[in-house]
Coordinates of C-alpha atoms in Angstrom, one line a residue:
M1 CA 62.3 75.1 52.7
L2 CA 59.5 73.1 50.8
R3 CA 62.0 72.6 47.9
R4 CA 64.0 70.6 50.4
L5 CA 61.2 68.2 51.8
P6 CA 61.7 65.3 49.3
L7 CA 65.2 65.2 49.9
L8 CA 64.9 64.9 53.8
I9 CA 62.3 62.0 53.3
A10 CA 64.7 60.2 51.3
L11 CA 67.6 60.6 54.0
V12 CA 65.3 59.4 56.7
I13 CA 64.3 56.1 54.7
A14 CA 68.2 55.4 53.8
V15 CA 69.2 55.8 57.4
L16 CA 66.3 53.6 58.8
L17 CA 66.8 50.5 56.0
P18 CA 70.0 48.5 56.2
L19 CA 72.4 49.2 53.5
G20 CA 71.8 46.9 50.4
T21 CA 68.2 45.7 51.3
T22 CA 64.7 46.3 49.6
A23 CA 61.0 45.8 50.6
S24 CA 59.5 42.3 49.3
P25 CA 56.8 42.8 46.7
A26 CA 54.7 40.1 48.3
E27 CA 55.0 41.7 51.5
A28 CA 54.3 45.3 50.2
A29 CA 50.7 46.4 51.0
C30 CA 48.3 46.7 48.0
S31 CA 44.7 47.5 47.3
T32 CA 43.6 44.8 45.0
P33 CA 45.5 41.7 45.6
K34 CA 45.1 38.4 43.5
L35 CA 44.5 34.9 44.7
S36 CA 47.8 33.1 44.4
K37 CA 47.0 29.5 45.8
I38 CA 45.1 27.1 47.9
T39 CA 46.6 24.2 49.7
V40 CA 45.7 21.4 52.2
K41 CA 47.7 20.3 55.2
R42 CA 47.0 16.6 54.2
S43 CA 45.7 15.8 50.7
T44 CA 44.4 12.3 51.7
V45 CA 42.1 12.2 54.7
T46 CA 40.2 9.4 56.5
A47 CA 36.4 9.8 55.9
G48 CA 35.0 11.5 59.0
Q49 CA 38.2 13.4 60.0
S50 CA 39.3 16.9 59.5
T51 CA 42.4 18.8 57.9
T52 CA 43.3 22.3 57.5
A53 CA 43.2 24.5 54.0
T54 CA 45.0 27.8 53.5
V55 CA 44.5 30.3 50.8
T56 CA 47.1 32.7 49.9
L57 CA 47.0 36.1 48.3
S58 CA 49.6 37.5 45.7
C59 CA 50.2 40.7 48.2
T60 CA 49.3 42.0 51.7
P61 CA 45.9 43.8 51.3
R62 CA 45.4 47.1 53.0
T63 CA 41.8 46.0 53.8
R64 CA 40.3 42.7 54.5
K65 CA 39.3 40.6 51.5
R66 CA 36.5 38.0 51.2
V67 CA 37.3 34.7 49.3
A68 CA 34.6 32.3 48.4
V69 CA 35.4 28.5 49.2
K70 CA 33.6 25.4 47.7
A71 CA 34.3 21.8 47.8
T72 CA 32.9 18.6 46.2
S73 CA 30.4 16.2 47.5
G74 CA 31.3 14.8 51.1
I75 CA 33.8 17.7 51.7
V76 CA 32.5 20.4 54.1
V77 CA 33.9 23.8 53.9
P78 CA 32.5 27.4 55.0
S79 CA 31.1 29.2 52.1
S80 CA 33.8 32.1 52.4
V81 CA 36.7 33.1 54.7
Y82 CA 38.2 36.7 55.2
V83 CA 41.8 37.5 54.7
R84 CA 42.4 40.1 57.2
S85 CA 44.4 43.5 56.5
G86 CA 48.2 43.1 56.8
H87 CA 48.1 39.3 56.2
R88 CA 48.5 37.4 53.0
T89 CA 47.0 33.9 54.2
R90 CA 44.0 32.5 55.9
S91 CA 43.5 28.9 57.1
F92 CA 40.3 27.2 57.6
T93 CA 38.9 23.7 58.7
V94 CA 37.9 21.2 56.1
R95 CA 35.6 18.3 57.4
T96 CA 34.9 15.2 55.6
R97 CA 31.8 13.1 55.5
L98 CA 31.8 9.2 56.0
T99 CA 32.2 7.1 52.8
A100 CA 32.5 3.6 52.4
V101 CA 34.9 3.9 49.1
T102 CA 37.9 5.9 48.7
T103 CA 36.8 9.1 46.8
R104 CA 38.6 11.9 45.0
G105 CA 37.3 15.4 45.5
S106 CA 38.6 19.0 45.6
V107 CA 38.5 22.2 47.5
S108 CA 38.5 25.5 45.6
A109 CA 38.7 29.2 46.2
T110 CA 37.5 32.2 44.2
H111 CA 38.5 35.9 44.6
N112 CA 38.2 38.7 42.1
R113 CA 36.9 36.4 39.5
R114 CA 40.0 33.9 39.7
T115 CA 39.5 30.4 41.0
V116 CA 42.3 28.1 42.5
S117 CA 41.8 24.4 43.6
T118 CA 43.5 21.7 45.3
A119 CA 42.8 17.7 45.3
L120 CA 41.6 16.1 48.5
T121 CA 41.0 12.3 48.6
R122 CA 38.8 10.6 51.2
R123 CA 39.8 7.3 52.3
Y124 CA 37.0 5.0 53.3
A125 CA 36.5 4.4 56.9
Y126 CA 35.1 1.6 59.2
C127 CA 32.3 2.1 61.7
V128 CA 31.0 0.0 64.3
S129 CA 27.3 0.1 63.0
P130 CA 27.2 1.8 59.7
P131 CA 24.0 3.2 58.3
L132 CA 22.8 2.9 54.7
S133 CA 23.5 6.3 52.8
S134 CA 21.6 5.7 49.8
L135 CA 19.7 3.2 47.3
T136 CA 20.2 3.9 43.5
V137 CA 18.5 2.3 40.6
S138 CA 19.8 2.4 36.9
P139 CA 18.6 2.6 34.4
T140 CA 15.4 4.4 35.7
T141 CA 13.4 3.6 32.8
I142 CA 12.9 -0.1 31.5
V143 CA 10.6 -2.0 29.5
S144 CA 8.2 -4.3 31.7
G145 CA 9.4 -7.7 31.5
N146 CA 13.1 -6.7 32.0
A147 CA 15.1 -6.1 34.9
T148 CA 17.1 -3.0 36.2
K149 CA 20.0 -3.1 38.8
A150 CA 19.8 -1.4 42.4
V151 CA 22.8 -0.6 44.3
A152 CA 22.6 -0.2 48.2
R153 CA 25.5 1.7 49.6
L154 CA 26.7 2.1 53.2
A155 CA 28.0 5.3 54.9
C156 CA 31.1 3.4 56.0
R157 CA 32.4 -0.2 56.1
S158 CA 31.8 -2.7 58.4
T159 CA 34.1 -5.8 59.7
K160 CA 30.7 -7.8 59.7
S161 CA 28.4 -8.6 57.0
I162 CA 25.2 -6.8 57.2
R163 CA 21.8 -8.2 56.0
L164 CA 19.2 -6.1 54.1
V165 CA 15.6 -6.1 53.9
V166 CA 14.5 -4.9 50.5
S167 CA 10.8 -4.1 49.3
A168 CA 9.5 -3.0 46.1
T169 CA 5.9 -1.7 44.3
E170 CA 3.5 -4.4 43.5
G171 CA 4.4 -5.4 40.1
A172 CA 8.1 -5.3 40.8
V173 CA 10.1 -8.1 42.2
A174 CA 13.7 -7.8 43.8
H175 CA 15.7 -11.1 43.0
N176 CA 16.4 -13.0 46.3
A177 CA 14.9 -10.1 48.5
G178 CA 14.9 -12.3 51.6
D179 CA 18.7 -13.0 51.2
I180 CA 20.5 -9.8 50.3
W181 CA 23.7 -9.2 52.2
I182 CA 26.5 -6.4 52.3
S183 CA 29.7 -8.6 52.9
R184 CA 32.2 -7.5 55.5
D185 CA 34.9 -4.9 54.2
R186 CA 32.6 -4.3 51.3
P187 CA 31.0 -0.6 50.5
S188 CA 27.7 -1.7 48.9
V189 CA 25.8 -4.7 47.2
T190 CA 24.0 -4.6 43.9
F191 CA 20.8 -6.7 43.2
Q192 CA 18.3 -6.9 40.3
V193 CA 14.9 -5.8 40.4
T194 CA 12.3 -7.1 37.6
A195 CA 9.2 -5.5 36.4
R196 CA 6.5 -8.0 35.6
A197 CA 5.6 -7.7 31.7
R198 CA 2.4 -5.5 31.5
T199 CA 0.3 -3.5 29.0
S200 CA 0.3 -0.4 31.1
R201 CA 3.0 2.1 32.5
L202 CA 4.4 1.2 36.0
A203 CA 6.1 3.8 38.4
A204 CA 7.9 1.5 40.8
T205 CA 9.7 2.2 44.0
V206 CA 12.7 0.0 45.6
K207 CA 13.5 0.4 49.1
A208 CA 15.9 -1.1 51.5
R209 CA 16.9 -1.1 55.3
K210 CA 19.5 -2.7 57.7
A211 CA 17.7 -5.8 59.3
G212 CA 16.6 -4.5 62.9
S213 CA 16.7 -0.8 61.7
T214 CA 13.6 1.2 60.7
R215 CA 15.4 3.6 58.5
W216 CA 14.8 3.0 54.7
V217 CA 16.6 4.4 51.7
S218 CA 14.6 4.2 48.4
D219 CA 14.8 5.1 44.7
T220 CA 12.2 5.0 41.8
F221 CA 12.1 3.8 38.1
V222 CA 9.6 3.5 35.4
A223 CA 8.6 0.2 33.5
T224 CA 7.0 1.1 30.1
A225 CA 4.3 -1.1 28.5
N226 CA 5.9 -4.3 27.2
P227 CA 6.2 -3.8 23.3
E228 CA 5.5 -7.6 22.8
M229 CA 2.1 -7.2 24.5
C230 CA 1.3 -3.9 22.8
M231 CA 1.4 -5.3 19.1
P232 CA -1.4 -4.4 16.9
S233 CA -4.2 -6.9 17.6
S234 CA -7.4 -5.6 16.0
R235 CA -8.5 -3.7 12.8
A236 CA -9.8 -0.2 13.4
T237 CA -10.8 0.8 10.0
S238 CA -12.3 -1.1 7.0
N239 CA -10.8 0.7 4.5
V240 CA -11.6 -0.5 0.7
I241 CA -8.3 -1.6 -0.8
Y242 CA -8.4 -1.2 -4.7
A243 CA -5.7 -2.1 -7.1
G244 CA -3.9 0.7 -9.1
T245 CA -4.8 3.4 -6.6
R246 CA -2.7 5.4 -4.2
P247 CA -1.5 3.3 -1.3
T248 CA -4.5 2.9 1.1
T249 CA -3.8 3.1 4.9
V250 CA -5.4 0.5 6.9
T251 CA -5.5 1.4 10.8
F252 CA -4.7 -1.3 13.5
K253 CA -5.4 -0.9 17.2
Q254 CA -2.9 -1.8 20.0
P255 CA -4.2 -2.9 23.4
C256 CA -1.8 -0.3 25.0
T257 CA 0.3 2.9 24.5
L258 CA 4.2 2.9 25.0
D259 CA 6.1 5.7 26.3
I260 CA 8.9 5.5 23.7
S261 CA 8.5 5.2 19.8
R262 CA 9.1 1.9 18.3
Y263 CA 8.7 0.2 15.0
V264 CA 6.4 -2.6 14.3
Y265 CA 7.6 -4.9 11.4
L266 CA 5.3 -6.2 8.6
G267 CA 4.9 -8.9 6.1
T268 CA 2.5 -10.5 3.6
N269 CA 2.1 -13.7 2.0
N270 CA 1.0 -12.4 -1.4
P271 CA 3.8 -10.8 -3.3
D272 CA 1.3 -8.5 -5.3
V273 CA 0.2 -6.9 -2.0
K274 CA 2.8 -4.6 -1.0
V275 CA 3.4 -3.0 2.4
P276 CA 6.6 -1.4 3.9
S277 CA 8.7 -3.7 5.9
R278 CA 8.1 -1.6 8.9
V279 CA 6.0 1.3 10.4
L280 CA 7.0 3.6 13.2
V281 CA 4.5 3.7 16.2
P282 CA 4.9 7.2 18.0
A283 CA 5.3 7.3 21.7
G284 CA 1.8 7.4 23.3
K285 CA -0.1 6.2 20.2
A286 CA -2.5 3.3 20.5
S287 CA -3.0 2.7 16.7
V288 CA -0.9 2.3 13.7
G289 CA -1.5 3.0 10.0
V290 CA -0.1 0.7 7.4
P291 CA -0.2 1.7 3.9
V292 CA -1.2 -1.2 1.3
Y293 CA -0.5 -0.9 -2.1
V294 CA -1.6 -3.3 -5.1
A295 CA -0.4 -2.5 -8.6
D296 CA -2.5 -1.9 -11.4
G297 CA -3.3 -5.1 -13.7
T298 CA -3.0 -7.4 -10.5
R299 CA -5.4 -10.2 -11.3
A300 CA -7.6 -11.8 -8.8
G301 CA -7.6 -15.6 -8.2
G302 CA -11.2 -15.6 -7.2
S303 CA -13.6 -12.8 -6.7
L304 CA -10.7 -10.6 -4.8
I305 CA -7.1 -10.4 -4.4
H306 CA -6.5 -11.9 -1.0
S307 CA -3.2 -11.7 1.4
Q308 CA -2.5 -12.1 5.1
L309 CA -0.7 -9.3 6.8
S310 CA 1.6 -10.1 9.7
V311 CA 2.8 -7.9 12.2
G312 CA 5.4 -8.4 14.9
Y313 CA 8.1 -6.9 17.1
A314 CA 10.9 -8.2 14.9
P315 CA 11.0 -9.7 11.2
G316 CA 9.5 -13.1 11.4
A317 CA 8.5 -12.9 14.9
W318 CA 4.8 -12.4 14.1
A319 CA 2.5 -11.8 16.8
H320 CA -0.7 -11.2 14.8
H321 CA -2.1 -12.0 11.5
F322 CA -5.0 -10.1 9.5
D323 CA -6.8 -11.0 6.4
L324 CA -6.7 -8.3 3.6
A325 CA -8.7 -8.3 0.5
A326 CA -8.1 -6.0 -2.4
H327 CA -10.4 -5.2 -5.4
P328 CA -8.6 -5.5 -8.9
G329 CA -10.1 -2.2 -9.6
L330 CA -11.2 -0.8 -12.8
E331 CA -11.5 -3.2 -15.7
S332 CA -12.6 -1.5 -18.7
A333 CA -14.7 1.4 -20.2
D334 CA -16.8 1.1 -23.3
L335 CA -18.8 3.2 -25.6
N336 CA -21.5 1.8 -28.0
A337 CA -23.5 3.6 -30.4
W338 CA -26.7 2.5 -32.3
A339 CA -29.9 3.8 -33.8
D340 CA -33.3 2.6 -33.0
D341 CA -36.4 1.9 -35.3
N342 CA -37.3 5.6 -35.4
G343 CA -33.7 6.6 -36.2
A344 CA -32.8 8.2 -32.8
R345 CA -29.1 7.9 -32.1
T346 CA -28.2 6.6 -28.7
V347 CA -24.8 6.2 -27.0
R348 CA -24.2 4.0 -24.0
S349 CA -21.2 4.6 -21.8
H350 CA -20.3 2.1 -19.3
V351 CA -17.4 1.4 -16.7
D352 CA -16.8 -2.1 -15.5
L353 CA -14.8 -3.0 -12.3
G354 CA -14.8 -6.9 -13.6
F355 CA -15.9 -8.0 -10.0
P356 CA -18.6 -6.6 -7.5
A357 CA -18.1 -3.3 -5.9
I358 CA -17.2 -3.6 -2.1
T359 CA -18.8 -0.2 -1.8
D360 CA -20.1 2.5 -3.8
T361 CA -17.2 3.2 -6.2
V362 CA -16.8 6.6 -8.1
V363 CA -14.9 6.5 -11.2
R364 CA -14.0 9.8 -13.2
V365 CA -15.2 9.9 -16.8
E366 CA -14.5 12.2 -19.5
S367 CA -15.6 12.5 -23.2
S368 CA -13.3 13.7 -26.0
D369 CA -16.2 15.3 -27.8
P370 CA -19.2 17.3 -26.9
L371 CA -21.0 15.1 -29.4
I372 CA -21.3 12.7 -26.4
P373 CA -21.8 14.6 -23.2
L374 CA -20.7 12.8 -20.1
P375 CA -21.1 13.8 -16.2
P376 CA -18.0 14.1 -14.4
S377 CA -18.3 10.9 -12.7
M378 CA -20.1 7.5 -12.8
T379 CA -20.7 5.5 -9.8
V380 CA -20.6 1.7 -9.4
A381 CA -23.1 0.7 -6.9
K382 CA -22.0 -1.7 -4.0
G383 CA -22.5 -5.2 -5.0
T384 CA -22.6 -4.4 -8.8
T385 CA -19.9 -4.8 -11.5
R386 CA -20.6 -1.9 -13.7
A387 CA -22.4 1.6 -14.4
D388 CA -24.0 2.6 -17.5
I389 CA -25.2 6.0 -19.0
D390 CA -27.3 6.5 -22.2
R391 CA -27.3 9.7 -24.1
T392 CA -29.5 10.4 -27.1
I393 CA -27.4 12.4 -29.5
T394 CA -28.1 14.0 -32.9
A395 CA -26.4 12.4 -36.0
P396 CA -23.2 14.5 -36.8
E397 CA -22.7 16.1 -40.2
E398 CA -19.6 14.0 -40.6
D399 CA -18.3 10.7 -39.1
T400 CA -16.9 11.6 -35.8
E401 CA -14.6 9.4 -33.6
V402 CA -15.3 10.1 -29.7
R403 CA -13.1 8.6 -27.0
I404 CA -14.3 8.0 -23.4
T405 CA -11.5 8.1 -20.6
A406 CA -12.3 6.4 -17.2
T407 CA -10.0 7.3 -14.4
F408 CA -10.0 5.5 -11.0
G409 CA -7.0 6.3 -8.8
S410 CA -4.1 5.8 -11.1
Q411 CA -6.1 3.3 -13.3
R412 CA -7.0 4.7 -16.7
R413 CA -9.0 2.8 -19.4
T414 CA -10.4 4.2 -22.7
D415 CA -12.6 3.3 -25.5
T416 CA -13.5 4.9 -28.9
V417 CA -16.6 4.6 -30.9
L418 CA -17.3 5.8 -34.5
V419 CA -20.3 7.8 -34.5
Q420 CA -21.5 7.7 -38.2
R421 CA -23.4 10.4 -40.0
S422 CA -26.9 9.2 -42.0
F423 CA -26.9 7.8 -45.4
R424 CA -26.7 10.3 -48.1
P425 CA -27.7 9.2 -51.6
G426 CA -24.7 8.5 -53.7
D427 CA -22.8 6.7 -50.6
P428 CA -21.7 3.2 -51.6
V429 CA -24.1 0.4 -51.4
S430 CA -23.3 -3.5 -51.7
L431 CA -25.1 -6.6 -52.1
N432 CA -24.0 -9.5 -49.7
R433 CA -24.0 -12.0 -52.5
Q434 CA -23.4 -11.8 -56.3
T435 CA -24.6 -15.6 -57.3
F436 CA -28.0 -16.7 -57.4
Y437 CA -29.6 -20.1 -58.6
G438 CA -32.5 -20.1 -61.1
G439 CA -35.7 -21.9 -60.7
G440 CA -37.1 -20.7 -57.3
R441 CA -37.1 -17.6 -54.7
A442 CA -33.9 -15.7 -53.9
G443 CA -32.8 -13.4 -51.2
A444 CA -30.2 -10.9 -50.4
S445 CA -29.2 -7.9 -48.2
I446 CA -28.5 -4.6 -49.3
D447 CA -26.0 -2.7 -47.1
I448 CA -25.8 1.1 -47.3
G449 CA -22.9 1.1 -44.7
R450 CA -24.4 3.7 -42.3
P451 CA -27.8 4.5 -40.6
A452 CA -30.6 5.6 -42.7
G453 CA -31.9 9.0 -41.5
P454 CA -35.2 9.3 -39.4
D455 CA -37.3 9.3 -42.6
G456 CA -35.8 6.1 -43.5
V457 CA -34.4 5.5 -47.3
P458 CA -37.1 4.2 -50.1
V459 CA -35.5 1.5 -52.4
T460 CA -36.6 0.2 -55.7
V461 CA -34.9 -2.5 -57.5
S462 CA -35.2 -3.5 -61.1
S463 CA -33.5 -5.5 -64.0
D464 CA -33.7 -5.4 -67.8
S465 CA -33.9 -9.3 -67.7
S466 CA -37.2 -10.8 -67.5
L467 CA -35.8 -13.7 -65.5
L468 CA -36.2 -11.7 -62.2
T469 CA -39.4 -10.5 -60.6
F470 CA -38.8 -8.2 -57.4
E471 CA -40.8 -7.4 -54.1
P472 CA -40.7 -3.9 -52.8
T473 CA -38.1 -3.1 -50.1
A474 CA -37.1 0.1 -48.1
F475 CA -34.3 1.0 -45.3
R476 CA -36.2 1.8 -42.2
P477 CA -34.9 4.8 -40.1
G478 CA -31.6 4.0 -38.1
H479 CA -31.0 0.5 -40.3
T480 CA -27.9 0.0 -42.2
V481 CA -29.3 -3.1 -44.0
A482 CA -32.6 -4.0 -46.1
S483 CA -33.6 -7.5 -47.4
L484 CA -34.3 -8.0 -50.8
Y485 CA -36.4 -10.8 -52.1
F486 CA -37.1 -11.8 -55.7
D487 CA -38.1 -14.9 -57.8
V488 CA -35.7 -16.2 -60.4
A489 CA -36.8 -18.2 -63.6
E490 CA -35.2 -21.5 -64.5
V491 CA -31.9 -21.3 -66.3
T492 CA -29.8 -23.9 -68.1
E493 CA -26.6 -21.8 -68.2
S494 CA -24.6 -19.2 -66.4
T495 CA -26.3 -15.8 -67.2
P496 CA -25.0 -12.4 -66.0
V497 CA -27.7 -9.7 -65.1
T498 CA -27.5 -6.1 -63.8
L499 CA -29.8 -5.0 -61.0
H500 CA -30.7 -1.2 -61.0
V501 CA -30.9 -0.4 -57.2
T502 CA -32.4 3.1 -56.4
A503 CA -31.8 4.3 -53.0
G504 CA -33.3 7.7 -52.2
T505 CA -32.4 9.7 -55.4
H506 CA -29.6 7.8 -56.6
T507 CA -29.4 4.6 -58.6
Y508 CA -26.5 2.0 -58.6
D509 CA -26.1 -0.7 -60.9
V510 CA -25.1 -4.0 -59.4
P511 CA -24.0 -7.0 -61.3
I512 CA -25.2 -10.6 -60.4
T513 CA -24.9 -13.9 -62.0
L514 CA -27.8 -16.7 -62.4
Q515 CA -26.4 -20.1 -62.2
P516 CA -28.5 -23.2 -63.1
G517 CA -30.6 -24.5 -60.2
L518 CA -31.5 -27.9 -58.8
A519 CA -33.5 -30.4 -61.1
A520 CA -33.8 -33.3 -59.0
I521 CA -32.5 -35.7 -56.6
T522 CA -32.6 -39.1 -57.7
L523 CA -32.7 -42.5 -55.5
P524 CA -33.3 -46.2 -56.1
D525 CA -36.9 -47.2 -55.8
S526 CA -35.9 -49.4 -52.9
A527 CA -33.1 -50.5 -50.8
T528 CA -32.0 -53.0 -48.3
S529 CA -31.0 -52.0 -44.7
D530 CA -27.3 -52.1 -44.2
E531 CA -26.6 -52.3 -48.0
P532 CA -25.0 -49.2 -49.9
F533 CA -27.1 -47.5 -52.5
T534 CA -26.3 -44.9 -55.1
G535 CA -28.1 -41.6 -55.4
T536 CA -27.6 -38.6 -58.1
V537 CA -28.2 -34.9 -57.6
T538 CA -29.0 -33.1 -61.0
L539 CA -28.8 -29.4 -62.3
T540 CA -31.0 -27.7 -64.8
G541 CA -27.7 -27.0 -67.0
V542 CA -24.1 -27.3 -67.0
A543 CA -22.3 -26.1 -63.9
T544 CA -19.7 -23.3 -64.6
V545 CA -18.1 -23.6 -61.3
D546 CA -17.7 -26.4 -58.5
T547 CA -21.4 -26.4 -57.1
P548 CA -21.8 -27.9 -53.4
V549 CA -25.3 -29.4 -52.7
R550 CA -26.2 -30.0 -49.1
L551 CA -28.0 -33.4 -48.4
I552 CA -30.3 -33.6 -45.3
S553 CA -32.4 -36.5 -43.8
S554 CA -34.7 -36.1 -40.9
S555 CA -34.0 -39.7 -40.1
S556 CA -30.9 -40.6 -38.2
S557 CA -30.9 -44.0 -39.8
F558 CA -30.5 -42.6 -43.1
Q559 CA -26.5 -42.2 -43.6
V560 CA -25.2 -40.1 -46.3
P561 CA -22.7 -37.4 -46.9
S562 CA -23.5 -34.1 -45.5
G563 CA -23.3 -32.7 -49.2
V564 CA -22.2 -33.6 -52.8
I565 CA -20.1 -31.3 -55.3
I566 CA -21.1 -31.1 -58.8
P567 CA -17.9 -30.4 -60.8
A568 CA -17.7 -27.4 -63.2
G569 CA -18.8 -28.8 -66.7
E570 CA -21.0 -31.3 -65.2
T571 CA -24.7 -31.3 -64.8
S572 CA -25.0 -34.1 -61.9
A573 CA -23.0 -35.9 -59.3
T574 CA -23.6 -39.3 -57.5
F575 CA -23.3 -40.1 -53.8
Q576 CA -23.0 -43.3 -51.7
G577 CA -25.4 -43.9 -48.9
V578 CA -26.7 -46.6 -46.6
V579 CA -29.9 -47.1 -44.4
H580 CA -29.9 -48.9 -41.1
L581 CA -33.1 -50.3 -39.8
P582 CA -33.8 -51.7 -36.4
S583 CA -34.1 -55.4 -36.3
S584 CA -37.9 -55.0 -35.3
S585 CA -38.7 -52.9 -38.4
S586 CA -40.6 -54.4 -41.3
G587 CA -39.5 -51.9 -43.7
S588 CA -40.3 -48.1 -44.1
V589 CA -40.0 -45.2 -46.6
R590 CA -37.1 -42.7 -45.9
R591 CA -36.8 -39.2 -47.4
L592 CA -33.7 -37.4 -48.4
D593 CA -33.6 -33.6 -49.1
A594 CA -31.2 -31.4 -51.3
Y595 CA -30.4 -27.8 -51.1
L596 CA -28.8 -25.5 -53.2
G597 CA -29.0 -21.9 -52.0
R598 CA -32.6 -21.2 -51.3
L599 CA -33.6 -23.9 -53.8
Y600 CA -34.9 -27.2 -52.3
T601 CA -35.8 -30.6 -53.8
S602 CA -36.4 -34.1 -52.2
N603 CA -37.2 -37.8 -53.0
D604 CA -38.3 -40.9 -51.2
M605 CA -37.0 -44.4 -51.0
M606 CA -38.4 -47.7 -49.6
V607 CA -36.1 -49.6 -47.3
S608 CA -36.6 -53.2 -46.4
P609 CA -35.0 -55.0 -43.6
A610 CA -31.9 -57.1 -44.4
S611 CA -32.9 -60.9 -45.1

């Protein structure tokens, strides 16, 4: 019997259903229906009126189903509705709020993670006494000194114009505040609100109400400090600017801070003083650092390199000017070496700024050889131009070249000095002259080319000729030159002689030549003022070379050439002169001197006034 039960059920269904028909899928019961659509009875509704919306499922649920409902602003719907079991649809009321402008919106439904929606347009409506719905300010952040826009909106339109009362926070002003109207048939009115220029932030409120009403609508905006009033106006630091160093940051203070970052533009009137074209001042900062650079080698027109730094909110729109002064920096570094009278060796190292230091200035120094030890740095005191360090050193075994390197920023200056070893017997010696004139005292310098040691160098000079008589001499400690004096007998012809110079333990043969010396200067016994006369200079023998003789008179009235040359092969030469006596003079004796080397002779002449 149980085997026949399915057959009996099928027979009953076949009898109950009309022939040729089947159950609709949408009308069939289901456990998990899907959201099919949402529709509205009217897609355009006058604001303030209602319409009906309907949600439809894909099939008839066996149990009731919850459908979430949402709508855009100005459209009011329940948060959810229920589709009852055995039904595919559910209708609900959609209400609309007043509006003065036609607004497009939508109503949406969500079930089982599926959302459907439909459009709904609210057409503006008219009211007898429409209230203000809102006041909106845009933009909400401005720079003080500028204006923002405010829009006052009605909840619905009016057939009459409506006057508004507008108020703003102190520091902000609404344009035409006493005469702002929303015209008939219009949804809103736009007016401007200006924030007065200021150096601080302003939080402003703008509010409006209908004339005769006590209900206000409002909005807020922020006016930041005005950048043009917030330009750098004073120098906060007195950084010393040196040429050739890395850029020096000079800090300037602003009278206020800004809520936004902005650029400050820069310029100088000296092309040697470099600054960036602009620098960024971050929001909230009341100071700005300006890097200033002056190239190495820039020369100062006076004591310093001067320039004017200009700052402004735009190129050329300068608000303030500042005087800048830069020091040229390091000029030179020098080494000098010498030996004192005791033979002690001293080396002086110095750095020179060229111009007085603006503040104590530290210069790094370095020696290339431990022979001359140097500290890591030298300080040029404020107001001075240089710093010196003396070091006593020991004479090296061999000549040594030492270099000093001075560094200041990117500036670098160097100098070298040759530190000589002490004289050793056998080193070259020289005589500063080789020609001497007979008949008097002669002098010369012996040069050993390098300093004598701490004990000096004894010197003896002799000659095989009886014409010379020498005085003793010696090289004092630390000296490179010694003076030699000797007497020369009168000669009548050029006479070669060899000197034997013994320095320490070594003897040097030095050749010299003796030439005829001065015999006389001859003048007339008398002469007349302003009339030329002839004089003669005579040697003790024949000149082998052209021999110059200097002529000197202690009287300015004695007008003679500065010298006369006795030609080679001659023993004398003449010269022309003239004496000018004052008109009041009754006559006088005038003296003329002649010099040849260290030899000297003179003569007198009686001069009479012109007749």
